[in-house]
PDB file of C-alpha atoms in Angstrom:
ATOM      1  CA  UNK A   1     318.441 105.975 162.237  1.00  0.00           C
ATOM      2  CA  UNK A   2     315.182 107.884 162.484  1.00  0.00           C
ATOM      3  CA  UNK A   3     314.050 109.234 165.827  1.00  0.00           C
ATOM      4  CA  UNK A   4     310.854 107.626 167.137  1.00  0.00           C
ATOM      5  CA  UNK A   5     307.778 109.657 166.338  1.00  0.00           C
ATOM      6  CA  UNK A   6     305.197 110.500 168.952  1.00  0.00           C
ATOM      7  CA  UNK A   7     301.683 109.422 168.139  1.00  0.00           C
ATOM      8  CA  UNK A   8     298.928 111.942 168.524  1.00  0.00           C
ATOM      9  CA  UNK A   9     295.260 111.075 168.456  1.00  0.00           C
ATOM     10  CA  UNK A  10     293.261 114.197 167.688  1.00  0.00           C
ATOM     11  CA  UNK A  11     289.617 115.014 168.264  1.00  0.00           C
ATOM     12  CA  UNK A  12     289.158 117.316 165.279  1.00  0.00           C
ATOM     13  CA  UNK A  13     285.949 119.014 166.390  1.00  0.00           C
ATOM     14  CA  UNK A  14     284.475 119.752 169.795  1.00  0.00           C
ATOM     15  CA  UNK A  15     282.915 122.723 171.580  1.00  0.00           C
ATOM     16  CA  UNK A  16     283.043 124.279 175.050  1.00  0.00           C
ATOM     17  CA  UNK A  17     280.302 126.515 176.406  1.00  0.00           C
ATOM     18  CA  UNK A  18     278.200 127.470 179.406  1.00  0.00           C
ATOM     19  CA  UNK A  19     274.491 126.729 179.709  1.00  0.00           C
ATOM     20  CA  UNK A  20     272.328 129.647 178.634  1.00  0.00           C
ATOM     21  CA  UNK A  21     275.187 131.834 177.413  1.00  0.00           C
ATOM     22  CA  UNK A  22     274.469 132.889 173.822  1.00  0.00           C
ATOM     23  CA  UNK A  23     274.698 135.887 171.531  1.00  0.00           C
ATOM     24  CA  UNK A  24     271.475 137.852 170.982  1.00  0.00           C
ATOM     25  CA  UNK A  25     269.268 136.169 168.394  1.00  0.00           C
ATOM     26  CA  UNK A  26     270.955 132.757 168.632  1.00  0.00           C
ATOM     27  CA  UNK A  27     268.880 129.962 167.101  1.00  0.00           C
ATOM     28  CA  UNK A  28     269.912 127.552 169.856  1.00  0.00           C
ATOM     29  CA  UNK A  29     270.380 128.013 173.609  1.00  0.00           C
ATOM     30  CA  UNK A  30     272.190 125.163 175.370  1.00  0.00           C
ATOM     31  CA  UNK A  31     270.625 123.997 178.638  1.00  0.00           C
ATOM     32  CA  UNK A  32     273.783 122.238 179.810  1.00  0.00           C
ATOM     33  CA  UNK A  33     277.440 123.116 180.367  1.00  0.00           C
ATOM     34  CA  UNK A  34     280.178 121.688 178.179  1.00  0.00           C
ATOM     35  CA  UNK A  35     283.384 122.636 180.023  1.00  0.00           C
ATOM     36  CA  UNK A  36     286.830 121.789 178.738  1.00  0.00           C
ATOM     37  CA  UNK A  37     287.356 119.522 181.754  1.00  0.00           C
ATOM     38  CA  UNK A  38     284.520 117.257 180.570  1.00  0.00           C
ATOM     39  CA  UNK A  39     286.090 116.969 177.124  1.00  0.00           C
ATOM     40  CA  UNK A  40     289.496 116.291 178.697  1.00  0.00           C
ATOM     41  CA  UNK A  41     288.109 113.436 180.804  1.00  0.00           C
ATOM     42  CA  UNK A  42     286.355 111.850 177.822  1.00  0.00           C
ATOM     43  CA  UNK A  43     289.374 112.355 175.562  1.00  0.00           C
ATOM     44  CA  UNK A  44     291.788 110.867 178.055  1.00  0.00           C
ATOM     45  CA  UNK A  45     289.570 107.825 178.478  1.00  0.00           C
ATOM     46  CA  UNK A  46     289.564 107.316 174.702  1.00  0.00           C
ATOM     47  CA  UNK A  47     293.317 107.845 174.255  1.00  0.00           C
ATOM     48  CA  UNK A  48     292.865 111.222 172.546  1.00  0.00           C
ATOM     49  CA  UNK A  49     295.915 113.404 173.104  1.00  0.00           C
ATOM     50  CA  UNK A  50     295.063 116.620 171.244  1.00  0.00           C
ATOM     51  CA  UNK A  51     291.956 118.549 170.242  1.00  0.00           C
ATOM     52  CA  UNK A  52     290.577 121.151 167.890  1.00  0.00           C
ATOM     53  CA  UNK A  53     288.174 123.395 169.730  1.00  0.00           C
ATOM     54  CA  UNK A  54     285.596 124.878 167.342  1.00  0.00           C
ATOM     55  CA  UNK A  55     283.619 128.041 168.076  1.00  0.00           C
ATOM     56  CA  UNK A  56     279.900 127.361 168.434  1.00  0.00           C
ATOM     57  CA  UNK A  57     277.279 129.086 166.316  1.00  0.00           C
ATOM     58  CA  UNK A  58     275.401 130.443 169.325  1.00  0.00           C
ATOM     59  CA  UNK A  59     278.408 132.416 170.557  1.00  0.00           C
ATOM     60  CA  UNK A  60     278.949 134.142 167.209  1.00  0.00           C
ATOM     61  CA  UNK A  61     282.212 136.056 166.854  1.00  0.00           C
ATOM     62  CA  UNK A  62     282.784 136.243 170.618  1.00  0.00           C
ATOM     63  CA  UNK A  63     285.694 133.816 170.702  1.00  0.00           C
ATOM     64  CA  UNK A  64     286.764 134.865 174.216  1.00  0.00           C
ATOM     65  CA  UNK A  65     285.738 131.682 176.058  1.00  0.00           C
ATOM     66  CA  UNK A  66     287.393 129.488 173.461  1.00  0.00           C
ATOM     67  CA  UNK A  67     290.591 131.565 173.479  1.00  0.00           C
ATOM     68  CA  UNK A  68     290.743 131.500 177.279  1.00  0.00           C
ATOM     69  CA  UNK A  69     290.684 127.690 177.244  1.00  0.00           C
ATOM     70  CA  UNK A  70     293.192 127.611 174.413  1.00  0.00           C
ATOM     71  CA  UNK A  71     295.696 129.870 176.192  1.00  0.00           C
ATOM     72  CA  UNK A  72     295.594 127.598 179.240  1.00  0.00           C
ATOM     73  CA  UNK A  73     296.194 124.456 177.166  1.00  0.00           C
ATOM     74  CA  UNK A  74     298.242 125.531 174.150  1.00  0.00           C
ATOM     75  CA  UNK A  75     300.216 122.278 174.064  1.00  0.00           C
ATOM     76  CA  UNK A  76     296.947 120.325 173.858  1.00  0.00           C
ATOM     77  CA  UNK A  77     294.626 122.445 171.705  1.00  0.00           C
ATOM     78  CA  UNK A  78     294.216 124.389 168.513  1.00  0.00           C
ATOM     79  CA  UNK A  79     291.085 126.324 167.644  1.00  0.00           C
ATOM     80  CA  UNK A  80     288.787 127.287 164.805  1.00  0.00           C
ATOM     81  CA  UNK A  81     287.351 130.773 165.330  1.00  0.00           C
ATOM     82  CA  UNK A  82     284.368 132.631 163.949  1.00  0.00           C
ATOM     83  CA  UNK A  83     285.108 136.098 162.576  1.00  0.00           C
ATOM     84  CA  UNK A  84     283.209 138.800 160.704  1.00  0.00           C
ATOM     85  CA  UNK A  85     283.873 139.174 156.969  1.00  0.00           C
ATOM     86  CA  UNK A  86     285.483 142.557 157.634  1.00  0.00           C
ATOM     87  CA  UNK A  87     287.996 141.196 160.169  1.00  0.00           C
ATOM     88  CA  UNK A  88     291.371 142.856 159.652  1.00  0.00           C
ATOM     89  CA  UNK A  89     294.749 141.206 159.157  1.00  0.00           C
ATOM     90  CA  UNK A  90     296.096 142.314 162.552  1.00  0.00           C
ATOM     91  CA  UNK A  91     293.203 140.566 164.318  1.00  0.00           C
ATOM     92  CA  UNK A  92     293.848 137.382 162.338  1.00  0.00           C
ATOM     93  CA  UNK A  93     297.544 137.493 163.230  1.00  0.00           C
ATOM     94  CA  UNK A  94     296.658 137.854 166.935  1.00  0.00           C
ATOM     95  CA  UNK A  95     294.359 134.853 166.646  1.00  0.00           C
ATOM     96  CA  UNK A  96     297.173 132.908 164.977  1.00  0.00           C
ATOM     97  CA  UNK A  97     299.567 133.803 167.795  1.00  0.00           C
ATOM     98  CA  UNK A  98     296.917 132.522 170.234  1.00  0.00           C
ATOM     99  CA  UNK A  99     296.752 129.128 168.456  1.00  0.00           C
ATOM    100  CA  UNK A 100     293.827 129.566 166.073  1.00  0.00           C
ATOM    101  CA  UNK A 101     294.305 127.647 162.817  1.00  0.00           C
ATOM    102  CA  UNK A 102     291.084 128.219 160.917  1.00  0.00           C
ATOM    103  CA  UNK A 103     287.784 130.020 160.660  1.00  0.00           C
ATOM    104  CA  UNK A 104     284.324 128.547 160.614  1.00  0.00           C
ATOM    105  CA  UNK A 105     281.490 129.625 158.365  1.00  0.00           C
ATOM    106  CA  UNK A 106     278.403 128.242 160.052  1.00  0.00           C
ATOM    107  CA  UNK A 107     275.608 128.569 157.530  1.00  0.00           C
ATOM    108  CA  UNK A 108     273.199 126.076 159.096  1.00  0.00           C
ATOM    109  CA  UNK A 109     269.744 127.573 159.139  1.00  0.00           C
ATOM    110  CA  UNK A 110     270.693 130.742 157.228  1.00  0.00           C
ATOM    111  CA  UNK A 111     270.942 131.594 153.515  1.00  0.00           C
ATOM    112  CA  UNK A 112     274.002 130.101 151.859  1.00  0.00           C
ATOM    113  CA  UNK A 113     274.590 133.122 149.623  1.00  0.00           C
ATOM    114  CA  UNK A 114     277.677 134.481 151.365  1.00  0.00           C
ATOM    115  CA  UNK A 115     277.769 137.906 149.714  1.00  0.00           C
ATOM    116  CA  UNK A 116     279.478 139.622 152.644  1.00  0.00           C
ATOM    117  CA  UNK A 117     282.324 137.152 152.361  1.00  0.00           C
ATOM    118  CA  UNK A 118     282.860 137.994 148.674  1.00  0.00           C
ATOM    119  CA  UNK A 119     284.777 141.054 149.871  1.00  0.00           C
ATOM    120  CA  UNK A 120     286.876 139.109 152.396  1.00  0.00           C
ATOM    121  CA  UNK A 121     290.070 139.059 150.338  1.00  0.00           C
ATOM    122  CA  UNK A 122     292.159 140.065 153.349  1.00  0.00           C
ATOM    123  CA  UNK A 123     290.856 137.045 155.256  1.00  0.00           C
ATOM    124  CA  UNK A 124     291.252 134.628 152.337  1.00  0.00           C
ATOM    125  CA  UNK A 125     294.832 135.796 151.706  1.00  0.00           C
ATOM    126  CA  UNK A 126     295.710 135.480 155.398  1.00  0.00           C
ATOM    127  CA  UNK A 127     294.208 131.981 155.596  1.00  0.00           C
ATOM    128  CA  UNK A 128     296.398 130.767 152.760  1.00  0.00           C
ATOM    129  CA  UNK A 129     299.489 132.582 154.070  1.00  0.00           C
ATOM    130  CA  UNK A 130     299.079 131.303 157.639  1.00  0.00           C
ATOM    131  CA  UNK A 131     298.297 127.724 156.613  1.00  0.00           C
ATOM    132  CA  UNK A 132     294.784 127.881 158.042  1.00  0.00           C
ATOM    133  CA  UNK A 133     291.577 126.367 156.678  1.00  0.00           C
ATOM    134  CA  UNK A 134     287.937 127.356 156.291  1.00  0.00           C
ATOM    135  CA  UNK A 135     285.551 125.039 158.058  1.00  0.00           C
ATOM    136  CA  UNK A 136     282.121 124.924 156.418  1.00  0.00           C
ATOM    137  CA  UNK A 137     278.914 123.969 158.171  1.00  0.00           C
ATOM    138  CA  UNK A 138     276.025 124.019 155.715  1.00  0.00           C
ATOM    139  CA  UNK A 139     272.471 122.794 155.537  1.00  0.00           C
ATOM    140  CA  UNK A 140     271.632 119.549 153.761  1.00  0.00           C
ATOM    141  CA  UNK A 141     272.557 119.936 150.103  1.00  0.00           C
ATOM    142  CA  UNK A 142     274.095 123.416 150.582  1.00  0.00           C
ATOM    143  CA  UNK A 143     277.782 122.588 150.475  1.00  0.00           C
ATOM    144  CA  UNK A 144     278.349 122.870 146.724  1.00  0.00           C
ATOM    145  CA  UNK A 145     276.574 126.232 146.528  1.00  0.00           C
ATOM    146  CA  UNK A 146     278.841 127.540 149.260  1.00  0.00           C
ATOM    147  CA  UNK A 147     282.043 126.089 147.812  1.00  0.00           C
ATOM    148  CA  UNK A 148     281.303 127.753 144.467  1.00  0.00           C
ATOM    149  CA  UNK A 149     281.428 131.149 146.207  1.00  0.00           C
ATOM    150  CA  UNK A 150     284.833 130.628 147.820  1.00  0.00           C
ATOM    151  CA  UNK A 151     288.259 131.061 146.240  1.00  0.00           C
ATOM    152  CA  UNK A 152     289.507 127.704 144.960  1.00  0.00           C
ATOM    153  CA  UNK A 153     292.850 128.262 146.729  1.00  0.00           C
ATOM    154  CA  UNK A 154     291.314 127.985 150.196  1.00  0.00           C
ATOM    155  CA  UNK A 155     291.878 124.789 152.163  1.00  0.00           C
ATOM    156  CA  UNK A 156     288.432 123.606 153.249  1.00  0.00           C
ATOM    157  CA  UNK A 157     287.324 121.330 156.077  1.00  0.00           C
ATOM    158  CA  UNK A 158     283.798 120.014 155.667  1.00  0.00           C
ATOM    159  CA  UNK A 159     281.808 120.100 158.877  1.00  0.00           C
ATOM    160  CA  UNK A 160     279.290 117.365 159.705  1.00  0.00           C
ATOM    161  CA  UNK A 161     280.253 115.255 156.675  1.00  0.00           C
ATOM    162  CA  UNK A 162     279.008 117.950 154.300  1.00  0.00           C
ATOM    163  CA  UNK A 163     275.352 117.057 154.899  1.00  0.00           C
ATOM    164  CA  UNK A 164     274.710 115.585 151.454  1.00  0.00           C
ATOM    165  CA  UNK A 165     271.160 115.129 150.185  1.00  0.00           C
ATOM    166  CA  UNK A 166     271.659 111.360 150.345  1.00  0.00           C
ATOM    167  CA  UNK A 167     274.211 109.160 152.067  1.00  0.00           C
ATOM    168  CA  UNK A 168     275.645 107.827 148.851  1.00  0.00           C
ATOM    169  CA  UNK A 169     278.792 108.195 146.777  1.00  0.00           C
ATOM    170  CA  UNK A 170     276.449 109.162 143.930  1.00  0.00           C
ATOM    171  CA  UNK A 171     275.192 112.249 145.792  1.00  0.00           C
ATOM    172  CA  UNK A 172     276.388 115.398 143.922  1.00  0.00           C
ATOM    173  CA  UNK A 173     278.242 116.556 147.046  1.00  0.00           C
ATOM    174  CA  UNK A 174     280.821 113.756 146.740  1.00  0.00           C
ATOM    175  CA  UNK A 175     281.976 114.371 143.139  1.00  0.00           C
ATOM    176  CA  UNK A 176     281.744 118.116 143.823  1.00  0.00           C
ATOM    177  CA  UNK A 177     284.291 117.776 146.605  1.00  0.00           C
ATOM    178  CA  UNK A 178     286.502 115.566 144.455  1.00  0.00           C
ATOM    179  CA  UNK A 179     286.358 118.112 141.603  1.00  0.00           C
ATOM    180  CA  UNK A 180     287.387 120.933 143.972  1.00  0.00           C
ATOM    181  CA  UNK A 181     290.400 118.887 145.070  1.00  0.00           C
ATOM    182  CA  UNK A 182     291.525 118.313 141.452  1.00  0.00           C
TER     183      UNK A 182
END
Protein backbone atom coordinates (compact mmCIF):
# COMPACT_ATOMS: atom_id res chain seq x y z
CA UNK A 1 0.00 0.00 0.00
CA UNK A 2 1.37 3.40 -0.95
CA UNK A 3 1.64 6.11 1.67
CA UNK A 4 -0.63 9.10 1.03
CA UNK A 5 1.16 11.93 -0.72
CA UNK A 6 0.96 15.49 0.50
CA UNK A 7 -0.28 17.98 -2.03
CA UNK A 8 1.70 21.14 -2.52
CA UNK A 9 0.45 24.13 -4.43
CA UNK A 10 3.40 26.27 -5.46
CA UNK A 11 3.60 29.89 -6.50
CA UNK A 12 6.54 29.56 -8.88
CA UNK A 13 7.48 33.23 -9.10
CA UNK A 14 7.11 36.13 -6.69
CA UNK A 15 9.29 38.93 -5.33
CA UNK A 16 9.87 40.63 -1.98
CA UNK A 17 11.32 44.12 -1.67
CA UNK A 18 11.19 47.45 0.13
CA UNK A 19 9.95 50.66 -1.46
CA UNK A 20 12.77 52.77 -2.86
CA UNK A 21 15.53 50.24 -2.20
CA UNK A 22 17.41 49.59 -5.45
CA UNK A 23 20.91 49.11 -6.78
CA UNK A 24 22.55 52.15 -8.40
CA UNK A 25 21.36 52.61 -11.97
CA UNK A 26 18.24 50.46 -11.60
CA UNK A 27 15.72 51.00 -14.40
CA UNK A 28 12.81 50.71 -11.98
CA UNK A 29 12.31 51.99 -8.42
CA UNK A 30 9.33 50.49 -6.57
CA UNK A 31 7.16 52.98 -4.68
CA UNK A 32 5.55 50.30 -2.52
CA UNK A 33 6.68 47.53 -0.18
CA UNK A 34 6.22 43.88 -1.07
CA UNK A 35 7.02 42.06 2.19
CA UNK A 36 6.96 38.30 2.52
CA UNK A 37 4.06 38.60 4.97
CA UNK A 38 1.86 40.07 2.21
CA UNK A 39 2.69 37.17 -0.10
CA UNK A 40 2.03 34.69 2.72
CA UNK A 41 -1.42 36.15 3.38
CA UNK A 42 -2.36 36.07 -0.31
CA UNK A 43 -0.91 32.58 -0.77
CA UNK A 44 -2.71 31.18 2.24
CA UNK A 45 -6.00 32.62 1.02
CA UNK A 46 -5.48 30.91 -2.35
CA UNK A 47 -4.41 27.55 -0.90
CA UNK A 48 -0.78 27.99 -1.97
CA UNK A 49 1.52 26.04 0.32
CA UNK A 50 4.99 26.74 -1.10
CA UNK A 51 6.73 29.48 -3.05
CA UNK A 52 9.68 30.29 -5.26
CA UNK A 53 11.05 33.68 -4.37
CA UNK A 54 12.80 35.27 -7.37
CA UNK A 55 15.39 38.04 -7.07
CA UNK A 56 14.20 41.30 -8.61
CA UNK A 57 16.10 43.10 -11.35
CA UNK A 58 16.37 46.32 -9.36
CA UNK A 59 18.29 44.65 -6.54
CA UNK A 60 20.90 43.15 -8.87
CA UNK A 61 23.21 40.57 -7.32
CA UNK A 62 22.46 41.70 -3.76
CA UNK A 63 20.47 38.63 -2.78
CA UNK A 64 20.66 39.42 0.96
CA UNK A 65 17.01 40.37 1.50
CA UNK A 66 15.80 37.33 -0.39
CA UNK A 67 18.16 35.00 1.49
CA UNK A 68 17.11 36.45 4.84
CA UNK A 69 13.47 35.63 4.09
CA UNK A 70 14.44 32.21 2.79
CA UNK A 71 16.43 31.28 5.90
CA UNK A 72 13.44 32.14 8.08
CA UNK A 73 11.05 30.02 5.99
CA UNK A 74 13.13 27.20 4.52
CA UNK A 75 10.27 24.69 4.77
CA UNK A 76 8.07 27.03 2.72
CA UNK A 77 10.39 28.64 0.16
CA UNK A 78 13.05 28.09 -2.44
CA UNK A 79 14.76 30.91 -4.29
CA UNK A 80 16.16 31.95 -7.64
CA UNK A 81 19.18 34.22 -7.22
CA UNK A 82 20.97 36.68 -9.46
CA UNK A 83 24.74 36.24 -9.68
CA UNK A 84 27.59 37.73 -11.69
CA UNK A 85 29.02 35.65 -14.55
CA UNK A 86 32.27 35.29 -12.61
CA UNK A 87 30.60 33.84 -9.49
CA UNK A 88 32.73 31.04 -8.07
CA UNK A 89 31.68 27.49 -7.23
CA UNK A 90 32.00 27.99 -3.46
CA UNK A 91 29.52 30.88 -3.59
CA UNK A 92 27.07 28.76 -5.59
CA UNK A 93 27.39 25.91 -3.08
CA UNK A 94 26.64 28.34 -0.22
CA UNK A 95 23.57 29.55 -2.08
CA UNK A 96 22.49 25.94 -2.58
CA UNK A 97 22.89 25.23 1.14
CA UNK A 98 20.70 28.29 1.79
CA UNK A 99 17.90 26.92 -0.45
CA UNK A 100 18.60 28.58 -3.79
CA UNK A 101 17.69 26.35 -6.74
CA UNK A 102 18.35 28.50 -9.78
CA UNK A 103 19.75 31.70 -11.20
CA UNK A 104 17.94 34.38 -13.12
CA UNK A 105 19.23 36.17 -16.19
CA UNK A 106 17.09 39.27 -16.41
CA UNK A 107 17.74 40.74 -19.83
CA UNK A 108 14.65 42.95 -20.05
CA UNK A 109 15.65 46.34 -21.34
CA UNK A 110 19.31 45.42 -21.98
CA UNK A 111 21.14 43.82 -24.92
CA UNK A 112 20.51 40.10 -25.21
CA UNK A 113 24.07 39.33 -26.33
CA UNK A 114 25.28 37.66 -23.14
CA UNK A 115 29.00 37.66 -23.90
CA UNK A 116 30.07 37.79 -20.26
CA UNK A 117 28.12 34.61 -19.63
CA UNK A 118 29.97 32.77 -22.42
CA UNK A 119 32.81 32.29 -19.94
CA UNK A 120 30.53 31.07 -17.13
CA UNK A 121 31.41 27.39 -17.44
CA UNK A 122 31.82 27.05 -13.68
CA UNK A 123 28.27 28.32 -13.18
CA UNK A 124 26.78 26.19 -15.97
CA UNK A 125 28.50 23.05 -14.64
CA UNK A 126 27.32 23.76 -11.09
CA UNK A 127 23.74 24.37 -12.26
CA UNK A 128 23.59 20.98 -13.92
CA UNK A 129 25.35 19.23 -11.02
CA UNK A 130 23.13 20.80 -8.35
CA UNK A 131 19.89 20.24 -10.25
CA UNK A 132 19.24 23.97 -10.62
CA UNK A 133 17.77 25.86 -13.56
CA UNK A 134 18.38 29.12 -15.41
CA UNK A 135 15.41 31.43 -15.40
CA UNK A 136 15.32 33.72 -18.44
CA UNK A 137 13.56 37.06 -18.58
CA UNK A 138 13.91 38.57 -22.04
CA UNK A 139 12.36 41.34 -24.07
CA UNK A 140 9.63 40.59 -26.59
CA UNK A 141 11.08 38.32 -29.26
CA UNK A 142 14.47 37.96 -27.50
CA UNK A 143 14.15 34.49 -26.03
CA UNK A 144 15.48 32.48 -28.97
CA UNK A 145 18.54 34.72 -29.35
CA UNK A 146 19.33 34.18 -25.69
CA UNK A 147 18.71 30.43 -25.72
CA UNK A 148 21.10 30.04 -28.66
CA UNK A 149 23.91 31.44 -26.48
CA UNK A 150 23.39 29.01 -23.59
CA UNK A 151 24.63 25.43 -23.29
CA UNK A 152 21.91 23.04 -24.44
CA UNK A 153 22.37 20.97 -21.25
CA UNK A 154 21.00 23.72 -19.01
CA UNK A 155 17.49 23.33 -17.62
CA UNK A 156 15.66 26.55 -18.50
CA UNK A 157 12.60 28.20 -16.98
CA UNK A 158 11.03 30.82 -19.21
CA UNK A 159 10.02 33.94 -17.33
CA UNK A 160 6.88 35.88 -18.28
CA UNK A 161 5.78 33.28 -20.85
CA UNK A 162 8.84 33.98 -22.99
CA UNK A 163 7.39 37.24 -24.33
CA UNK A 164 6.82 36.01 -27.88
CA UNK A 165 6.29 38.49 -30.71
CA UNK A 166 2.71 37.26 -31.03
CA UNK A 167 0.45 35.25 -28.76
CA UNK A 168 0.20 32.33 -31.12
CA UNK A 169 1.48 28.78 -31.39
CA UNK A 170 2.88 29.85 -34.77
CA UNK A 171 5.19 32.44 -33.18
CA UNK A 172 8.84 31.32 -33.67
CA UNK A 173 9.34 31.27 -29.89
CA UNK A 174 7.05 28.25 -29.47
CA UNK A 175 8.74 25.85 -31.94
CA UNK A 176 12.11 27.19 -30.77
CA UNK A 177 11.35 26.06 -27.24
CA UNK A 178 10.07 22.71 -28.48
CA UNK A 179 13.25 22.21 -30.56
CA UNK A 180 15.44 22.94 -27.51
CA UNK A 181 13.55 20.30 -25.54
CA UNK A 182 14.10 17.65 -28.25
